[in-house]
Amino acid sequence: MPRDASTDKPLVELVSVTKIYPPDIVALEDVSLRIYKGEIFFLTGMSGAGKTTLIKLICRLETPTRGLIEVAGRDLSQISPAGIQRMRQKIGIAYQDFRLLEKQTVLQNIAMAMEVTYASTKAIRARVDELLALLNLSDKRDKLTGELSRGEQQRVALARAAANGPSLLLADEPTGNLDPAATELVINLFRHLNEKNGSTIVVATHDKSIYAETEHRVMDLRNGHLSAHPNRTPRQIELFEA
Amino acid sequence: MHFLAYILRQTGKNLRQTWGTQVMTLLTVTLSVLLFAFFFLIYTNMLRASARLGDDLRLIVYLDQEIPEQKRPEIEKKIRDFGPVEKVVFVSRTEAFSRLSAQLDKEKDVLNDLGPDFLPPSIEVYPLKNLHDLTKISQFSDFLLTLPHAAKVQSGSDWLRRFGDFTSLLQVVVLLSGVLLIISMTFIISYTLRLTVVSRQGELEILRLLGATSAYIRLPLLLEGMLQGFLGSSLGLAALYLLYQWIASRFSGPGFLNLFDFAFFPPELTAAILLAGVVLCTGGSLFSIRRFIRI
């Protein structure tokens, strides 16, 4: 789903955001960023560059030391805890460390995301089956996640993030443990969510294979500073300047 | 509908995950309620018996000779002037004999050799029903002893005093068991809830990340405490009822229980104890939820 920066309001906006962890570790410094509705946005950078911090700030798992963060036009610092929980139901987050319950099945892990929105059992079953088929995990539905490989666990985490058809999906290193075939499945899932649901996808990655040929925006985080990716395609330059 | 279904399912899940602790908690709540309700049942029965004994209270002035008919109004006036009295009955030797004879019923033959005037005449003084103060009864008793021809006054105040002391002691026991009930129920429920929270720590953290609302996480835990309170109180009261039935069947007939008209709690009081159990356990849950769950 192509986005139109001239008419669209940003879904996510960071204005001069700085995050300093105690005692004085600067994770992000004066970062300003706009991510538009319906956009697939790649955030690249080495380990420790601040990608995960930025993702956590967007879903308010962390609060900025300085600066403003708005999601869907709302200042996160002004939203009540209950409001944040409601917002998180609309944001899918795939964590780098998966955050799965290893003693529960794949179905139960994915269903959790929909259960918190009180979806019907029938709807949950149908959605889980659809996602597992998209990620080639249908035969693992009733397996305990602890018995799965790292790559399979990663895909389960992505399926859980995508379960509610989120308006914003934040994926932190979503292909870190995947082979090329599985990586392709994940990219297809992102495309599917973006095109069918209009989901905005933010992918934090250092896996070049998933953004090298993309026509979407790619930005690079280095030592807490955000800049355009150095090896951009002409289309990416056009998008960045827009 | 889905909301309720999720809350109930989540509660069931919590109970299953820590079933061993849940059973122990249920037993503790049951025993606490049983212990408290047992003493409370005895206490309420003692109070009722005490009230009835007070209602039946009469002071008997035994006389060394009969009061002539014409002097009786004067003596009755004296008595009524001293304190509030419901009625004053003069009992002659013959009347006393007739009463005893009627009481003995088929065994009245034992009186044959004694003659109709072996019993002393007496005055029965029935104070008003609100006269339960043992000091006042004692003062009344002392006054009655000053009446002409009075030989002895039997007031039953010593027995009443001992009964009152025992009831007071029981009151302390009921209070203590009540305090024990409050402490044990709130503490044990709070502790069990804490174990539930600890055992589901990982899951609760993920639920929080997925956007679970406060109600989604907290209500099942609150319901868990309520359920424990309801089941524990119900079982405790049911056990007490069975115990009561057993005692009633074993000790039926003339005896202690008949004397005191031993009865189980009325339905309203049973419901109140049940409700108190539920409220205490819910309070324990709330304490734990507020303390250990951050959303």
CSV table of N, CA and C in Angstrom, one decimal, chain A residues 51-148:
chain,number,residue,atom,x,y,z
A,51,LYS,N,17.9,0.5,18.1
A,51,LYS,CA,16.7,0.1,17.4
A,51,LYS,C,15.6,-0.4,18.4
A,52,THR,N,16.0,-1.3,19.2
A,52,THR,CA,15.0,-1.9,20.2
A,52,THR,C,14.5,-0.8,21.1
A,53,THR,N,15.3,0.1,21.5
A,53,THR,CA,14.9,1.2,22.4
A,53,THR,C,13.8,2.0,21.6
A,54,LEU,N,14.1,2.3,20.3
A,54,LEU,CA,13.1,3.1,19.6
A,54,LEU,C,11.7,2.4,19.5
A,55,ILE,N,11.8,1.1,19.3
A,55,ILE,CA,10.6,0.3,19.2
A,55,ILE,C,9.8,0.3,20.6
A,56,LYS,N,10.6,0.2,21.6
A,56,LYS,CA,10.0,0.2,23.0
A,56,LYS,C,9.4,1.5,23.3
A,57,LEU,N,10.0,2.6,22.8
A,57,LEU,CA,9.5,3.9,23.1
A,57,LEU,C,8.1,4.1,22.3
A,58,ILE,N,8.0,3.5,21.1
A,58,ILE,CA,6.8,3.7,20.3
A,58,ILE,C,5.6,3.0,21.0
A,59,CYS,N,5.9,1.9,21.6
A,59,CYS,CA,4.8,1.2,22.3
A,59,CYS,C,4.8,1.4,23.8
A,60,ARG,N,5.5,2.4,24.2
A,60,ARG,CA,5.6,2.9,25.6
A,60,ARG,C,6.0,1.8,26.6
A,61,LEU,N,6.9,1.0,26.2
A,61,LEU,CA,7.5,0.1,27.2
A,61,LEU,C,8.6,0.8,27.9
A,62,GLU,N,9.0,1.9,27.2
A,62,GLU,CA,10.0,2.8,27.8
A,62,GLU,C,9.5,4.2,27.6
A,63,THR,N,9.9,5.1,28.5
A,63,THR,CA,9.5,6.5,28.3
A,63,THR,C,10.8,7.3,27.9
A,64,PRO,N,10.6,8.3,27.1
A,64,PRO,CA,11.8,9.1,26.7
A,64,PRO,C,12.3,10.0,27.8
A,65,THR,N,13.6,10.2,27.8
A,65,THR,CA,14.2,11.1,28.8
A,65,THR,C,13.8,12.6,28.4
A,66,ARG,N,13.8,12.8,27.1
A,66,ARG,CA,13.3,14.1,26.6
A,66,ARG,C,12.6,13.9,25.2
A,67,GLY,N,11.8,14.8,24.8
A,67,GLY,CA,11.2,14.8,23.5
A,67,GLY,C,9.7,14.3,23.6
A,68,LEU,N,9.1,14.3,22.4
A,68,LEU,CA,7.7,14.0,22.3
A,68,LEU,C,7.5,12.8,21.4
A,69,ILE,N,6.6,11.9,21.8
A,69,ILE,CA,6.2,10.8,20.9
A,69,ILE,C,4.7,10.8,20.8
A,70,GLU,N,4.3,10.8,19.5
A,70,GLU,CA,2.8,10.7,19.3
A,70,GLU,C,2.5,9.4,18.4
A,71,VAL,N,1.5,8.8,18.8
A,71,VAL,CA,1.0,7.6,18.0
A,71,VAL,C,-0.5,7.9,17.7
A,72,ALA,N,-0.8,7.9,16.4
A,72,ALA,CA,-2.2,8.2,15.9
A,72,ALA,C,-2.6,9.6,16.5
A,73,GLY,N,-1.6,10.5,16.5
A,73,GLY,CA,-1.9,11.9,16.9
A,73,GLY,C,-2.1,12.1,18.4
A,74,ARG,N,-1.8,11.1,19.2
A,74,ARG,CA,-1.9,11.2,20.6
A,74,ARG,C,-0.5,11.2,21.3
A,75,ASP,N,-0.3,12.2,22.2
A,75,ASP,CA,1.0,12.2,22.9
A,75,ASP,C,1.0,11.1,23.9
A,76,LEU,N,2.0,10.2,23.8
A,76,LEU,CA,2.0,9.0,24.7
A,76,LEU,C,2.1,9.4,26.1
A,77,SER,N,2.8,10.5,26.4
A,77,SER,CA,2.9,10.8,27.8
A,77,SER,C,1.6,11.3,28.5
A,78,GLN,N,0.6,11.6,27.6
A,78,GLN,CA,-0.7,12.0,28.2
A,78,GLN,C,-1.7,10.9,28.3
A,79,ILE,N,-1.4,9.8,27.8
A,79,ILE,CA,-2.4,8.7,27.8
A,79,ILE,C,-2.3,7.9,29.1
A,80,SER,N,-3.5,7.6,29.6
A,80,SER,CA,-3.6,6.9,30.9
A,80,SER,C,-3.1,5.5,30.8
A,81,PRO,N,-2.7,4.8,31.9
A,81,PRO,CA,-2.3,3.4,31.7
A,81,PRO,C,-3.4,2.5,31.0
A,82,ALA,N,-4.7,2.8,31.3
A,82,ALA,CA,-5.7,2.0,30.6
A,82,ALA,C,-5.7,2.3,29.1
A,83,GLY,N,-5.5,3.6,28.8
A,83,GLY,CA,-5.4,4.0,27.4
A,83,GLY,C,-4.3,3.3,26.7
A,84,ILE,N,-3.1,3.2,27.4
A,84,ILE,CA,-1.9,2.6,26.8
A,84,ILE,C,-2.3,1.1,26.5
A,85,GLN,N,-2.9,0.4,27.5
A,85,GLN,CA,-3.3,-1.0,27.2
A,85,GLN,C,-4.2,-1.1,26.0
A,86,ARG,N,-5.2,-0.2,25.9
A,86,ARG,CA,-6.1,-0.3,24.7
A,86,ARG,C,-5.3,0.0,23.4
A,87,MET,N,-4.3,0.9,23.5
A,87,MET,CA,-3.5,1.2,22.3
A,87,MET,C,-2.6,-0.1,21.9
A,88,ARG,N,-2.1,-0.7,23.0
A,88,ARG,CA,-1.3,-1.9,22.7
A,88,ARG,C,-2.1,-3.0,22.0
A,89,GLN,N,-3.4,-3.1,22.2
A,89,GLN,CA,-4.2,-4.1,21.5
A,89,GLN,C,-4.2,-3.8,20.0
A,90,LYS,N,-3.9,-2.6,19.6
A,90,LYS,CA,-4.0,-2.3,18.2
A,90,LYS,C,-2.6,-2.3,17.6
A,91,ILE,N,-1.6,-2.5,18.5
A,91,ILE,CA,-0.2,-2.5,18.0
A,91,ILE,C,0.3,-3.9,18.2
A,92,GLY,N,0.8,-4.5,17.1
A,92,GLY,CA,1.4,-5.8,17.2
A,92,GLY,C,2.9,-5.7,17.4
A,93,ILE,N,3.4,-6.4,18.4
A,93,ILE,CA,4.9,-6.3,18.6
A,93,ILE,C,5.5,-7.7,18.6
A,94,ALA,N,6.5,-7.8,17.7
A,94,ALA,CA,7.2,-9.1,17.7
A,94,ALA,C,8.6,-8.8,18.3
A,95,TYR,N,8.8,-9.3,19.5
A,95,TYR,CA,10.0,-9.0,20.2
A,95,TYR,C,11.2,-9.8,19.7
A,96,GLN,N,12.4,-9.2,19.9
A,96,GLN,CA,13.6,-9.9,19.5
A,96,GLN,C,13.8,-11.2,20.3
A,97,ASP,N,13.4,-11.2,21.6
A,97,ASP,CA,13.5,-12.4,22.4
A,97,ASP,C,12.2,-13.2,22.4
A,98,PHE,N,11.3,-13.0,21.5
A,98,PHE,CA,10.1,-13.7,21.2
A,98,PHE,C,9.0,-13.5,22.3
A,99,ARG,N,9.4,-13.6,23.6
A,99,ARG,CA,8.4,-13.5,24.7
A,99,ARG,C,7.3,-14.5,24.5
A,100,LEU,N,7.6,-15.7,24.3
A,100,LEU,CA,6.5,-16.8,24.2
A,100,LEU,C,6.5,-17.5,25.5
A,101,LEU,N,5.3,-18.2,25.7
A,101,LEU,CA,5.2,-19.0,26.9
A,101,LEU,C,5.5,-20.5,26.4
A,102,GLU,N,6.7,-21.0,26.8
A,102,GLU,CA,7.2,-22.2,26.3
A,102,GLU,C,6.4,-23.4,26.7
A,103,LYS,N,5.6,-23.3,27.7
A,103,LYS,CA,4.8,-24.5,28.2
A,103,LYS,C,3.4,-24.4,27.6
A,104,GLN,N,3.2,-23.5,26.7
A,104,GLN,CA,1.9,-23.4,26.1
A,104,GLN,C,2.0,-23.7,24.6
A,105,THR,N,0.9,-24.1,24.0
A,105,THR,CA,1.0,-24.5,22.6
A,105,THR,C,1.1,-23.2,21.7
A,106,VAL,N,1.4,-23.5,20.4
A,106,VAL,CA,1.5,-22.4,19.4
A,106,VAL,C,0.1,-21.7,19.4
A,107,LEU,N,-0.9,-22.5,19.3
A,107,LEU,CA,-2.3,-21.9,19.3
A,107,LEU,C,-2.5,-21.0,20.5
A,108,GLN,N,-2.2,-21.5,21.7
A,108,GLN,CA,-2.5,-20.7,22.9
A,108,GLN,C,-1.7,-19.4,22.9
A,109,ASN,N,-0.4,-19.5,22.4
A,109,ASN,CA,0.4,-18.3,22.4
A,109,ASN,C,-0.1,-17.3,21.5
A,110,ILE,N,-0.6,-17.7,20.3
A,110,ILE,CA,-1.1,-16.7,19.3
A,110,ILE,C,-2.5,-16.2,19.8
A,111,ALA,N,-3.2,-17.1,20.4
A,111,ALA,CA,-4.6,-16.8,20.8
A,111,ALA,C,-4.6,-15.7,21.9
A,112,MET,N,-3.6,-15.7,22.7
A,112,MET,CA,-3.5,-14.8,23.8
A,112,MET,C,-3.7,-13.3,23.4
A,113,ALA,N,-3.1,-13.0,22.2
A,113,ALA,CA,-3.2,-11.6,21.7
A,113,ALA,C,-4.6,-11.3,21.4
A,114,MET,N,-5.4,-12.2,20.9
A,114,MET,CA,-6.8,-12.0,20.6
A,114,MET,C,-7.7,-12.1,21.8
A,115,GLU,N,-7.3,-12.9,22.7
A,115,GLU,CA,-8.1,-13.1,23.9
A,115,GLU,C,-8.2,-11.8,24.7
A,116,VAL,N,-7.2,-11.1,24.7
A,116,VAL,CA,-7.2,-9.8,25.5
A,116,VAL,C,-8.2,-8.8,24.9
A,117,THR,N,-8.6,-9.0,23.6
A,117,THR,CA,-9.6,-8.1,23.0
A,117,THR,C,-11.0,-8.8,23.1
A,118,TYR,N,-11.1,-9.9,23.8
A,118,TYR,CA,-12.3,-10.7,24.0
A,118,TYR,C,-12.9,-11.1,22.6
A,119,ALA,N,-12.0,-11.5,21.7
A,119,ALA,CA,-12.5,-12.1,20.4
A,119,ALA,C,-13.2,-13.4,20.7
A,120,SER,N,-14.0,-13.8,19.8
A,120,SER,CA,-14.7,-15.1,19.9
A,120,SER,C,-13.8,-16.3,19.6
A,121,THR,N,-14.0,-17.4,20.3
A,121,THR,CA,-13.1,-18.6,20.1
A,121,THR,C,-13.1,-19.0,18.6
A,122,LYS,N,-14.2,-18.9,17.9
A,122,LYS,CA,-14.3,-19.2,16.5
A,122,LYS,C,-13.4,-18.3,15.7
A,123,ALA,N,-13.5,-17.0,16.0
A,123,ALA,CA,-12.7,-16.0,15.2
A,123,ALA,C,-11.2,-16.3,15.5
A,124,ILE,N,-10.9,-16.6,16.7
A,124,ILE,CA,-9.5,-16.9,17.1
A,124,ILE,C,-8.9,-18.1,16.3
A,125,ARG,N,-9.7,-19.1,16.3
A,125,ARG,CA,-9.3,-20.4,15.6
A,125,ARG,C,-9.0,-20.1,14.1
A,126,ALA,N,-10.0,-19.4,13.5
A,126,ALA,CA,-9.9,-19.1,12.1
A,126,ALA,C,-8.6,-18.2,11.8
A,127,ARG,N,-8.4,-17.2,12.6
A,127,ARG,CA,-7.3,-16.3,12.4
A,127,ARG,C,-5.9,-17.0,12.6
A,128,VAL,N,-5.9,-17.8,13.7
A,128,VAL,CA,-4.6,-18.6,14.0
A,128,VAL,C,-4.3,-19.5,12.8
A,129,ASP,N,-5.3,-20.2,12.3
A,129,ASP,CA,-5.1,-21.1,11.2
A,129,ASP,C,-4.6,-20.4,10.0
A,130,GLU,N,-5.2,-19.2,9.7
A,130,GLU,CA,-4.8,-18.4,8.6
A,130,GLU,C,-3.3,-18.0,8.7
A,131,LEU,N,-3.0,-17.5,9.9
A,131,LEU,CA,-1.6,-17.0,10.1
A,131,LEU,C,-0.6,-18.1,10.0
A,132,LEU,N,-1.0,-19.3,10.6
A,132,LEU,CA,0.0,-20.4,10.6
A,132,LEU,C,0.2,-20.9,9.2
A,133,ALA,N,-0.9,-20.9,8.4
A,133,ALA,CA,-0.7,-21.3,6.9
A,133,ALA,C,0.2,-20.3,6.2
A,134,LEU,N,0.0,-19.0,6.5
A,134,LEU,CA,0.9,-18.0,5.9
A,134,LEU,C,2.4,-18.2,6.2
A,135,LEU,N,2.6,-18.6,7.4
A,135,LEU,CA,4.0,-18.8,7.9
A,135,LEU,C,4.5,-20.2,7.9
A,136,ASN,N,3.7,-21.1,7.2
A,136,ASN,CA,4.1,-22.5,7.0
A,136,ASN,C,4.3,-23.2,8.4
A,137,LEU,N,3.4,-23.0,9.3
A,137,LEU,CA,3.5,-23.6,10.6
A,137,LEU,C,2.2,-24.4,11.0
A,138,SER,N,1.4,-24.6,10.0
A,138,SER,CA,0.1,-25.3,10.3
A,138,SER,C,0.3,-26.6,11.1
A,139,ASP,N,1.3,-27.3,10.8
A,139,ASP,CA,1.4,-28.6,11.5
A,139,ASP,C,2.0,-28.4,12.9
A,140,LYS,N,2.3,-27.2,13.3
A,140,LYS,CA,2.9,-27.0,14.6
A,140,LYS,C,1.8,-26.4,15.6
A,141,ARG,N,0.6,-26.3,15.1
A,141,ARG,CA,-0.4,-25.6,15.9
A,141,ARG,C,-0.5,-26.1,17.3
A,142,ASP,N,-0.5,-27.4,17.5
A,142,ASP,CA,-0.8,-27.9,18.9
A,142,ASP,C,0.5,-28.3,19.6
A,143,LYS,N,1.6,-27.9,19.0
A,143,LYS,CA,2.9,-28.2,19.7
A,143,LYS,C,3.2,-27.1,20.7
A,144,LEU,N,4.0,-27.6,21.8
A,144,LEU,CA,4.4,-26.6,22.8
A,144,LEU,C,5.5,-25.7,22.1
A,145,THR,N,5.5,-24.4,22.4
A,145,THR,CA,6.4,-23.6,21.7
A,145,THR,C,7.9,-23.9,22.2
A,146,GLY,N,8.0,-24.4,23.4
A,146,GLY,CA,9.3,-24.8,23.9
A,146,GLY,C,9.9,-25.9,23.1
A,147,GLU,N,9.1,-26.7,22.3
A,147,GLU,CA,9.6,-27.8,21.5
A,147,GLU,C,10.0,-27.3,20.1
A,148,LEU,N,9.8,-26.1,19.8
A,148,LEU,CA,10.0,-25.6,18.4
A,148,LEU,C,11.5,-25.1,18.3
